[in-house]
Amino acid sequence: METGQARGNTMTLSDSAIRELAFKMLDSFRIEIPSWGFANTGTRFGKFVQAAAATTIEEKFADAAEVNRLTGATPTMALHVLWDLPNGLKDVPEVRALERRFGIRSGSINPNLFQDQEYKYGSLCNPSAEIRERALQHLFDSIEIGKALDSRDISLWMADGSNYPGTQSIRKRIGWLEDALRAAHDRLGPDQRLLVEYKPFEPAFYHTDIADWGMSSHFARQAGPQAFVLVDTGHHYSAQNIEQIVAWLLHTGLLGGFHFNDRRYADDDLTLGSIDPYQIFRIFHEIHCAQSEGLPHAVAYMIDQSHNLKGKIEAMVQTVVTAQELYLKAALVDRERLAGLQQACDLVAAEELFRGAFWRDARPLTRAWREARGLPADPLEALRAGGYVERIARERGSRSAAVSSYA
Ligand code: PSV
Ligand code: MN
């Protein structure tokens, strides 16, 4: 058998050592799936309803369990408070029962500060003190829900911003948000974290109150030591170097987690790695480098995708499998050799080593790992063969269409 060295791209290890390392990496890799990825959604131009879409939290848990059964990598599901726990803390016992029934734990808790009519001009940055207070109360409630569900991360995204120059005081809004996030941080339990997500535009198009990683970093630092930055890969301008942002956040100790998806233009919600798999590889490489140097805190891997053309469960399984492959490819970069080539400024050799790891077909290893762990060797094929989607489409069909008949 060929060794890694002979391939000239990955570690100079024997095949059995590569296999051992790959299994270790895949055993530790977990990625969280979003409850909203199973429900009917669309674009502002319309919805294409899917008979198999989940309409209740119970159905979302059932779908999450199916993805985890097939991939073995998704034991938690992110919850969006307004969509999944509309009655707040009162819904916690039901969620707890669903966790037990389906073997899926609640993941990050996402407050909803963008849907209510009051938030037309913002939530935590609204010029009205009363509305800011109401938004803060919702954030506090979300933190309590997180405590009640033993969930570590509060994942905060706001739609706050403005559409026209001169219509809002950008600086006043910074101050209001600093105050709110400090107050929220004070309420966190000892194991909880506050993740601050940024987005450069949409739905606000002139300015957003947390537009980039620098602003998120500032707010996280101001809020306190349990606040970190959340990088949604779809929330950048074209051509931005996301792995450089990741490297900076690792360097400054502020990287809290990811919302993974891919994009061609804006926040497109396309499948992870469908447009630019090399970028995800480069992001994972930065994380592997930091981890091998002893990363002191957790980085949460989460998916933030809501498909309206692809089958929802199929798209989710495809995403998880792709994430595993890219995570593994990046883990198999010979980092020691790369460091030597970087130091020697041997540009072509360094690039070839790096690209070589990307081109490596990781699928035989992921397949072998699945077989060894009693998982289906090909999760997408197993999903099709199992008939789960057809069954739920029959059961949910008419309900799913009815629930989606309003925009
Ligand atoms: C906003 O675009 C976002 O990325 C936030 O994470 C939301 O919570 C999520 O999408 C769902 O709307
Ligand atoms: Mn997101």
Short mmCIF file of C-alpha atoms and ligand atoms in Angstrom, two decimals:
data_model
loop_
_atom_site.label_atom_id
_atom_site.label_comp_id
_atom_site.label_asym_id
_atom_site.label_seq_id
_atom_site.Cartn_x
_atom_site.Cartn_y
_atom_site.Cartn_z
CA MET A 1 0.00 0.00 0.00
CA GLU A 2 1.01 3.53 -0.73
CA THR A 3 2.04 5.70 2.21
CA GLY A 4 0.94 9.28 2.80
CA GLN A 5 4.47 10.39 1.95
CA ALA A 6 4.35 8.71 -1.43
CA ARG A 7 1.22 10.71 -2.25
CA GLY A 8 3.20 13.78 -1.38
CA ASN A 9 0.31 15.66 0.10
CA THR A 10 -0.71 14.46 3.53
CA MET A 11 1.02 13.22 6.63
CA THR A 12 4.08 11.07 6.38
CA LEU A 13 2.28 8.31 8.22
CA SER A 14 1.49 4.73 7.41
CA ASP A 15 -2.00 3.99 6.16
CA SER A 16 -2.97 2.44 9.47
CA ALA A 17 -1.78 5.52 11.37
CA ILE A 18 -3.76 7.76 8.99
CA ARG A 19 -6.79 5.58 9.56
CA GLU A 20 -6.37 5.84 13.32
CA LEU A 21 -6.05 9.61 13.17
CA ALA A 22 -9.04 9.87 10.84
CA PHE A 23 -11.20 7.77 13.17
CA LYS A 24 -10.18 9.91 16.14
CA MET A 25 -11.07 13.07 14.22
CA LEU A 26 -14.44 11.72 13.07
CA ASP A 27 -15.27 10.43 16.57
CA SER A 28 -14.83 13.92 17.95
CA PHE A 29 -16.55 15.85 15.16
CA ARG A 30 -20.05 17.02 16.03
CA ILE A 31 -22.19 19.44 14.06
CA GLU A 32 -25.49 20.91 15.20
CA ILE A 33 -28.52 20.94 12.96
CA PRO A 34 -31.10 23.76 13.00
CA SER A 35 -34.74 23.04 13.79
CA TRP A 36 -35.71 25.59 11.14
CA GLY A 37 -33.94 23.52 8.48
CA PHE A 38 -36.79 20.99 8.63
CA ALA A 39 -39.69 23.43 8.29
CA ASN A 40 -41.17 24.92 5.13
CA THR A 41 -39.46 28.15 4.19
CA GLY A 42 -38.94 30.10 1.03
CA THR A 43 -37.73 33.34 -0.39
CA ARG A 44 -39.50 36.68 -0.37
CA PHE A 45 -40.90 35.65 -3.75
CA GLY A 46 -42.71 32.58 -2.52
CA LYS A 47 -42.57 29.18 -0.96
CA PHE A 48 -42.39 25.76 -2.53
CA VAL A 49 -44.09 23.59 0.00
CA GLN A 50 -42.70 20.14 0.75
CA ALA A 51 -45.03 17.44 1.97
CA ALA A 52 -42.30 16.05 4.23
CA ALA A 53 -41.57 19.37 5.95
CA ALA A 54 -41.96 19.44 9.73
CA THR A 55 -44.80 21.50 11.12
CA THR A 56 -44.36 20.82 14.84
CA ILE A 57 -41.43 20.67 17.19
CA GLU A 58 -42.08 16.97 17.60
CA GLU A 59 -41.60 16.45 13.87
CA LYS A 60 -38.41 18.52 13.94
CA PHE A 61 -37.02 16.28 16.70
CA ALA A 62 -38.02 13.20 14.71
CA ASP A 63 -36.20 14.50 11.61
CA ALA A 64 -33.13 15.45 13.64
CA ALA A 65 -33.07 11.91 15.06
CA GLU A 66 -33.16 10.48 11.55
CA VAL A 67 -30.18 12.63 10.49
CA ASN A 68 -28.28 11.55 13.60
CA ARG A 69 -29.17 7.89 13.06
CA LEU A 70 -27.67 8.08 9.57
CA THR A 71 -24.60 10.21 10.29
CA GLY A 72 -23.82 9.67 13.98
CA ALA A 73 -22.58 13.27 14.13
CA THR A 74 -25.59 15.42 15.03
CA PRO A 75 -26.71 14.77 18.61
CA THR A 76 -28.03 18.32 19.15
CA MET A 77 -30.58 20.55 17.44
CA ALA A 78 -30.54 24.35 17.59
CA LEU A 79 -33.84 25.85 18.71
CA HIS A 80 -35.31 29.21 17.72
CA VAL A 81 -37.30 30.48 20.68
CA LEU A 82 -40.30 31.98 18.94
CA TRP A 83 -40.63 29.17 16.42
CA ASP A 84 -39.97 26.25 18.78
CA LEU A 85 -40.87 27.48 22.27
CA PRO A 86 -43.59 30.07 21.58
CA ASN A 87 -44.66 29.93 25.25
CA GLY A 88 -41.13 30.35 26.52
CA LEU A 89 -40.16 28.49 29.68
CA LYS A 90 -43.59 26.81 29.80
CA ASP A 91 -42.59 24.76 26.74
CA VAL A 92 -39.44 23.38 28.37
CA PRO A 93 -41.02 20.19 29.82
CA GLU A 94 -42.35 19.25 26.37
CA VAL A 95 -38.92 19.82 24.82
CA ARG A 96 -37.33 17.75 27.57
CA ALA A 97 -39.74 14.90 26.84
CA LEU A 98 -38.93 15.09 23.13
CA GLU A 99 -35.20 15.01 23.89
CA ARG A 100 -35.68 11.76 25.81
CA ARG A 101 -37.98 10.24 23.23
CA PHE A 102 -35.79 10.96 20.21
CA GLY A 103 -32.31 10.87 21.77
CA ILE A 104 -31.54 14.38 20.56
CA ARG A 105 -30.47 17.17 22.92
CA SER A 106 -31.39 20.83 22.63
CA GLY A 107 -28.50 22.75 21.18
CA SER A 108 -27.98 26.48 20.95
CA ILE A 109 -30.90 28.69 21.89
CA ASN A 110 -31.67 31.42 19.36
CA PRO A 111 -33.63 34.39 20.67
CA ASN A 112 -35.93 35.91 18.08
CA LEU A 113 -35.48 39.67 17.94
CA PHE A 114 -36.60 40.24 14.38
CA GLN A 115 -40.13 39.07 13.81
CA ASP A 116 -42.41 41.08 16.07
CA GLN A 117 -44.01 44.28 14.77
CA GLU A 118 -42.32 46.27 17.55
CA TYR A 119 -38.96 45.53 15.98
CA LYS A 120 -39.61 47.43 12.78
CA TYR A 121 -36.93 49.97 13.74
CA GLY A 122 -34.78 47.58 15.70
CA SER A 123 -34.77 45.53 18.87
CA LEU A 124 -31.84 46.03 21.28
CA CYS A 125 -30.87 49.10 19.21
CA ASN A 126 -34.35 50.57 18.83
CA PRO A 127 -34.53 54.31 19.66
CA SER A 128 -37.45 53.51 22.00
CA ALA A 129 -36.23 52.57 25.49
CA GLU A 130 -39.45 50.62 25.98
CA ILE A 131 -38.84 48.42 22.94
CA ARG A 132 -35.19 47.94 23.85
CA GLU A 133 -36.34 46.78 27.28
CA ARG A 134 -38.80 44.36 25.75
CA ALA A 135 -36.09 42.91 23.52
CA LEU A 136 -33.73 42.60 26.48
CA GLN A 137 -36.42 40.78 28.43
CA HIS A 138 -36.71 38.28 25.57
CA LEU A 139 -32.95 37.80 25.69
CA PHE A 140 -33.13 37.20 29.45
CA ASP A 141 -35.98 34.71 28.91
CA SER A 142 -33.89 32.91 26.28
CA ILE A 143 -31.01 32.65 28.75
CA GLU A 144 -33.39 31.08 31.30
CA ILE A 145 -34.61 28.63 28.66
CA GLY A 146 -30.97 27.76 27.97
CA LYS A 147 -30.41 27.08 31.67
CA ALA A 148 -33.54 24.96 31.93
CA LEU A 149 -32.47 22.89 28.92
CA ASP A 150 -28.80 22.63 29.98
CA SER A 151 -27.91 24.24 26.70
CA ARG A 152 -24.53 25.95 26.59
CA ASP A 153 -24.89 28.58 23.88
CA ILE A 154 -27.20 31.55 23.41
CA SER A 155 -26.80 32.40 19.76
CA LEU A 156 -27.70 36.02 19.17
CA TRP A 157 -28.52 37.54 15.82
CA MET A 158 -30.52 40.72 15.37
CA ALA A 159 -31.92 42.25 12.21
CA ASP A 160 -31.20 45.72 13.61
CA GLY A 161 -29.94 48.43 11.32
CA SER A 162 -31.25 51.13 9.02
CA ASN A 163 -32.03 51.55 5.35
CA TYR A 164 -31.27 55.21 4.75
CA PRO A 165 -28.37 57.49 5.64
CA GLY A 166 -29.09 60.00 8.38
CA THR A 167 -32.16 58.23 9.68
CA GLN A 168 -30.54 56.71 12.79
CA SER A 169 -27.70 57.58 15.15
CA ILE A 170 -25.22 54.77 14.56
CA ARG A 171 -23.24 55.73 17.69
CA LYS A 172 -26.20 55.86 20.05
CA ARG A 173 -27.17 52.41 18.88
CA ILE A 174 -23.67 51.10 19.64
CA GLY A 175 -24.04 52.34 23.23
CA TRP A 176 -27.49 50.79 23.67
CA LEU A 177 -26.24 47.47 22.41
CA GLU A 178 -23.18 47.51 24.68
CA ASP A 179 -25.47 48.08 27.68
CA ALA A 180 -27.86 45.31 26.63
CA LEU A 181 -25.17 42.71 26.03
CA ARG A 182 -23.46 43.49 29.33
CA ALA A 183 -26.80 43.06 31.11
CA ALA A 184 -27.41 39.78 29.27
CA HIS A 185 -23.93 38.53 30.11
CA ASP A 186 -24.61 39.18 33.82
CA ARG A 187 -27.50 36.72 33.64
CA LEU A 188 -25.50 33.84 32.11
CA GLY A 189 -24.97 30.72 34.19
CA PRO A 190 -21.36 29.65 34.76
CA ASP A 191 -21.38 27.23 31.80
CA GLN A 192 -23.36 29.37 29.40
CA ARG A 193 -21.92 31.43 26.56
CA LEU A 194 -23.26 34.31 24.52
CA LEU A 195 -22.40 34.05 20.81
CA VAL A 196 -22.63 37.31 18.88
CA GLU A 197 -23.39 36.85 15.17
CA TYR A 198 -22.69 39.54 12.57
CA LYS A 199 -24.14 40.19 9.15
CA PRO A 200 -23.23 43.03 6.77
CA PHE A 201 -26.66 43.50 5.20
CA GLU A 202 -30.19 42.10 4.96
CA PRO A 203 -32.78 42.92 6.04
CA ALA A 204 -31.20 46.33 6.72
CA PHE A 205 -29.36 47.66 3.68
CA TYR A 206 -27.67 50.90 4.70
CA HIS A 207 -26.14 49.85 8.01
CA THR A 208 -26.50 46.88 10.30
CA ASP A 209 -25.70 47.34 13.98
CA ILE A 210 -23.33 44.34 14.03
CA ALA A 211 -21.95 44.33 10.51
CA ASP A 212 -18.69 42.40 10.80
CA TRP A 213 -16.36 40.36 12.99
CA GLY A 214 -14.66 43.47 14.35
CA MET A 215 -17.94 44.80 15.68
CA SER A 216 -18.90 41.37 17.04
CA SER A 217 -15.50 41.14 18.74
CA HIS A 218 -15.98 44.53 20.32
CA PHE A 219 -19.42 43.67 21.65
CA ALA A 220 -18.24 40.28 22.91
CA ARG A 221 -15.30 41.85 24.76
CA GLN A 222 -17.49 44.57 26.23
CA ALA A 223 -20.09 42.03 27.33
CA GLY A 224 -17.68 39.82 29.30
CA PRO A 225 -15.53 36.69 29.27
CA GLN A 226 -18.36 34.30 28.39
CA ALA A 227 -19.19 36.13 25.17
CA PHE A 228 -17.70 35.02 21.84
CA VAL A 229 -18.13 35.69 18.13
CA LEU A 230 -20.26 33.55 15.84
CA VAL A 231 -19.18 33.34 12.19
CA ASP A 232 -21.98 32.59 9.74
CA THR A 233 -20.15 31.73 6.52
CA GLY A 234 -22.96 33.31 4.48
CA HIS A 235 -22.59 36.68 6.20
CA HIS A 236 -19.68 38.25 4.32
CA TYR A 237 -19.12 40.41 1.30
CA SER A 238 -17.92 38.64 -1.80
CA ALA A 239 -14.25 37.72 -1.86
CA GLN A 240 -13.78 38.29 1.88
CA ASN A 241 -11.12 36.01 3.32
CA ILE A 242 -13.13 34.13 5.93
CA GLU A 243 -10.29 31.90 7.10
CA GLN A 244 -8.28 35.01 7.90
CA ILE A 245 -11.17 36.23 10.06
CA VAL A 246 -11.21 32.80 11.71
CA ALA A 247 -7.46 32.98 12.32
CA TRP A 248 -7.86 36.39 13.94
CA LEU A 249 -10.69 35.21 16.15
CA LEU A 250 -8.62 32.20 17.19
CA HIS A 251 -5.66 34.44 17.91
CA THR A 252 -7.75 36.79 20.04
CA GLY A 253 -9.56 33.95 21.83
CA LEU A 254 -12.94 35.08 20.57
CA LEU A 255 -14.08 32.35 18.19
CA GLY A 256 -17.25 30.85 19.64
CA GLY A 257 -18.74 28.97 16.73
CA PHE A 258 -20.02 28.78 13.18
CA HIS A 259 -23.20 28.82 11.24
CA PHE A 260 -22.17 26.83 8.19
CA ASN A 261 -23.69 27.21 4.75
CA ASP A 262 -22.44 28.30 1.34
CA ARG A 263 -23.16 31.31 -0.81
CA ARG A 264 -22.76 32.63 -4.30
CA TYR A 265 -24.02 36.16 -3.73
CA ALA A 266 -25.42 36.98 -0.29
CA ASP A 267 -26.93 34.96 2.55
CA ASP A 268 -27.96 32.30 0.04
CA ASP A 269 -28.34 29.38 2.47
CA LEU A 270 -26.79 26.98 -0.03
CA THR A 271 -25.41 23.61 1.03
CA LEU A 272 -22.07 23.76 2.81
CA GLY A 273 -19.25 23.28 0.31
CA SER A 274 -21.53 23.33 -2.73
CA ILE A 275 -19.94 26.48 -4.18
CA ASP A 276 -16.53 26.65 -2.54
CA PRO A 277 -15.52 23.53 -0.62
CA TYR A 278 -11.89 24.74 -0.56
CA GLN A 279 -12.93 27.66 1.63
CA ILE A 280 -14.44 25.36 4.27
CA PHE A 281 -11.27 23.25 4.12
CA ARG A 282 -9.19 26.39 4.72
CA ILE A 283 -11.38 27.36 7.68
CA PHE A 284 -11.03 23.90 9.22
CA HIS A 285 -7.27 24.02 8.64
CA GLU A 286 -7.03 27.18 10.80
CA ILE A 287 -8.99 25.43 13.53
CA HIS A 288 -6.88 22.26 13.39
CA CYS A 289 -3.74 24.42 13.64
CA ALA A 290 -5.11 26.22 16.70
CA GLN A 291 -6.31 22.96 18.25
CA SER A 292 -2.93 21.31 17.85
CA GLU A 293 -1.45 24.27 19.73
CA GLY A 294 -4.02 23.82 22.54
CA LEU A 295 -7.20 25.77 21.89
CA PRO A 296 -8.54 26.68 25.34
CA HIS A 297 -12.25 26.85 24.52
CA ALA A 298 -14.95 25.10 22.50
CA VAL A 299 -15.84 26.02 18.94
CA ALA A 300 -19.44 25.14 18.12
CA TYR A 301 -20.08 23.82 14.62
CA MET A 302 -23.64 24.52 13.57
CA ILE A 303 -25.49 24.42 10.28
CA ASP A 304 -27.65 27.38 9.33
CA GLN A 305 -29.41 26.32 6.15
CA SER A 306 -33.03 26.21 5.23
CA HIS A 307 -33.63 24.58 1.88
CA ASN A 308 -36.62 25.33 -0.26
CA LEU A 309 -35.70 23.32 -3.35
CA LYS A 310 -33.77 20.32 -2.06
CA GLY A 311 -35.45 17.79 0.21
CA LYS A 312 -34.81 19.03 3.71
CA ILE A 313 -33.58 15.86 5.34
CA GLU A 314 -31.60 14.84 2.30
CA ALA A 315 -29.91 18.26 2.18
CA MET A 316 -29.10 18.05 5.88
CA VAL A 317 -27.52 14.61 5.54
CA GLN A 318 -25.55 15.79 2.50
CA THR A 319 -24.31 18.79 4.51
CA VAL A 320 -23.18 16.71 7.49
CA VAL A 321 -21.37 14.22 5.25
CA THR A 322 -19.64 17.07 3.37
CA ALA A 323 -18.63 18.73 6.64
CA GLN A 324 -17.10 15.46 7.87
CA GLU A 325 -15.14 15.03 4.64
CA LEU A 326 -13.77 18.58 4.66
CA TYR A 327 -12.97 18.48 8.37
CA LEU A 328 -11.07 15.24 7.81
CA LYS A 329 -9.19 16.45 4.72
CA ALA A 330 -8.01 19.48 6.71
CA ALA A 331 -7.03 17.30 9.66
CA LEU A 332 -4.75 15.29 7.37
CA VAL A 333 -2.63 18.24 6.27
CA ASP A 334 0.95 17.54 7.34
CA ARG A 335 1.13 20.65 9.48
CA GLU A 336 4.67 20.07 10.62
CA ARG A 337 5.98 19.79 7.10
CA LEU A 338 3.87 22.74 6.03
CA ALA A 339 5.34 24.87 8.81
CA GLY A 340 8.84 24.05 7.55
CA LEU A 341 7.94 24.97 3.99
CA GLN A 342 6.30 28.20 5.14
CA GLN A 343 9.38 29.08 7.16
CA ALA A 344 11.59 28.43 4.14
CA CYS A 345 9.21 30.43 1.93
CA ASP A 346 9.03 27.47 -0.42
CA LEU A 347 5.84 28.76 -1.91
CA VAL A 348 5.01 26.17 -4.53
CA ALA A 349 5.85 23.20 -2.30
CA ALA A 350 3.78 24.66 0.55
CA GLU A 351 0.83 25.32 -1.72
CA GLU A 352 1.08 21.89 -3.32
CA LEU A 353 1.13 20.21 0.08
CA PHE A 354 -1.92 22.21 1.17
CA ARG A 355 -3.86 21.72 -2.05
CA GLY A 356 -2.84 18.08 -2.16
CA ALA A 357 -4.59 17.47 1.14
CA PHE A 358 -7.67 19.17 -0.24
CA TRP A 359 -7.67 16.98 -3.34
CA ARG A 360 -7.31 13.81 -1.31
CA ASP A 361 -10.44 11.68 -1.51
CA ALA A 362 -11.47 11.35 2.14
CA ARG A 363 -14.48 9.21 1.33
CA PRO A 364 -12.82 5.79 1.75
CA LEU A 365 -11.86 6.88 5.27
CA THR A 366 -15.28 8.27 6.21
CA ARG A 367 -16.85 5.13 4.83
CA ALA A 368 -14.51 2.87 6.81
CA TRP A 369 -15.21 4.90 9.96
CA ARG A 370 -18.97 4.55 9.48
CA GLU A 371 -18.68 0.81 8.98
CA ALA A 372 -16.54 0.50 12.10
CA ARG A 373 -19.06 2.51 14.12
CA GLY A 374 -22.10 0.58 12.92
CA LEU A 375 -23.40 3.47 10.80
CA PRO A 376 -24.62 3.22 7.21
CA ALA A 377 -21.57 3.37 4.91
CA ASP A 378 -23.43 5.78 2.62
CA PRO A 379 -25.90 7.87 4.66
CA LEU A 380 -27.60 9.41 1.61
CA GLU A 381 -28.19 6.03 0.03
CA ALA A 382 -29.44 4.68 3.37
CA LEU A 383 -31.87 7.60 3.66
CA ARG A 384 -33.32 6.77 0.24
CA ALA A 385 -33.45 3.06 0.93
CA GLY A 386 -35.06 3.50 4.35
CA GLY A 387 -38.20 5.22 3.07
CA TYR A 388 -38.35 7.73 5.97
CA VAL A 389 -39.02 10.74 3.75
CA GLU A 390 -41.82 8.98 1.83
CA ARG A 391 -43.44 7.89 5.08
CA ILE A 392 -43.44 11.34 6.68
CA ALA A 393 -44.57 12.93 3.40
CA ARG A 394 -47.63 10.66 3.50
CA GLU A 395 -48.27 11.39 7.17
CA ARG A 396 -47.61 15.13 7.10
CA GLY A 397 -48.65 15.99 3.53
CA SER A 398 -51.86 17.95 3.93
CA ARG A 399 -50.90 19.50 7.26
CA SER A 400 -47.61 20.68 5.91
CA ALA A 401 -49.30 22.45 3.01
CA ALA A 402 -51.86 24.08 5.32
CA VAL A 403 -49.27 25.42 7.76
CA SER A 404 -47.32 26.92 4.90
CA SER A 405 -50.20 28.63 3.20
CA TYR A 406 -49.38 31.95 4.85
CA ALA A 407 -46.16 33.74 4.08
C1 PSV B 1 -29.87 35.42 9.87
O1 PSV B 1 -29.66 35.50 8.51
C2 PSV B 1 -29.47 34.05 10.41
O2 PSV B 1 -28.21 33.70 9.91
C3 PSV B 1 -29.47 34.03 11.93
O3 PSV B 1 -28.54 33.11 12.42
C4 PSV B 1 -30.86 33.57 12.22
O4 PSV B 1 -31.01 33.09 13.53
C5 PSV B 1 -31.02 32.50 11.16
O5 PSV B 1 -30.40 33.07 10.02
C6 PSV B 1 -32.42 32.05 10.88
O6 PSV B 1 -33.21 33.11 10.40
MN MN B 2 -26.86 32.42 11.02
#
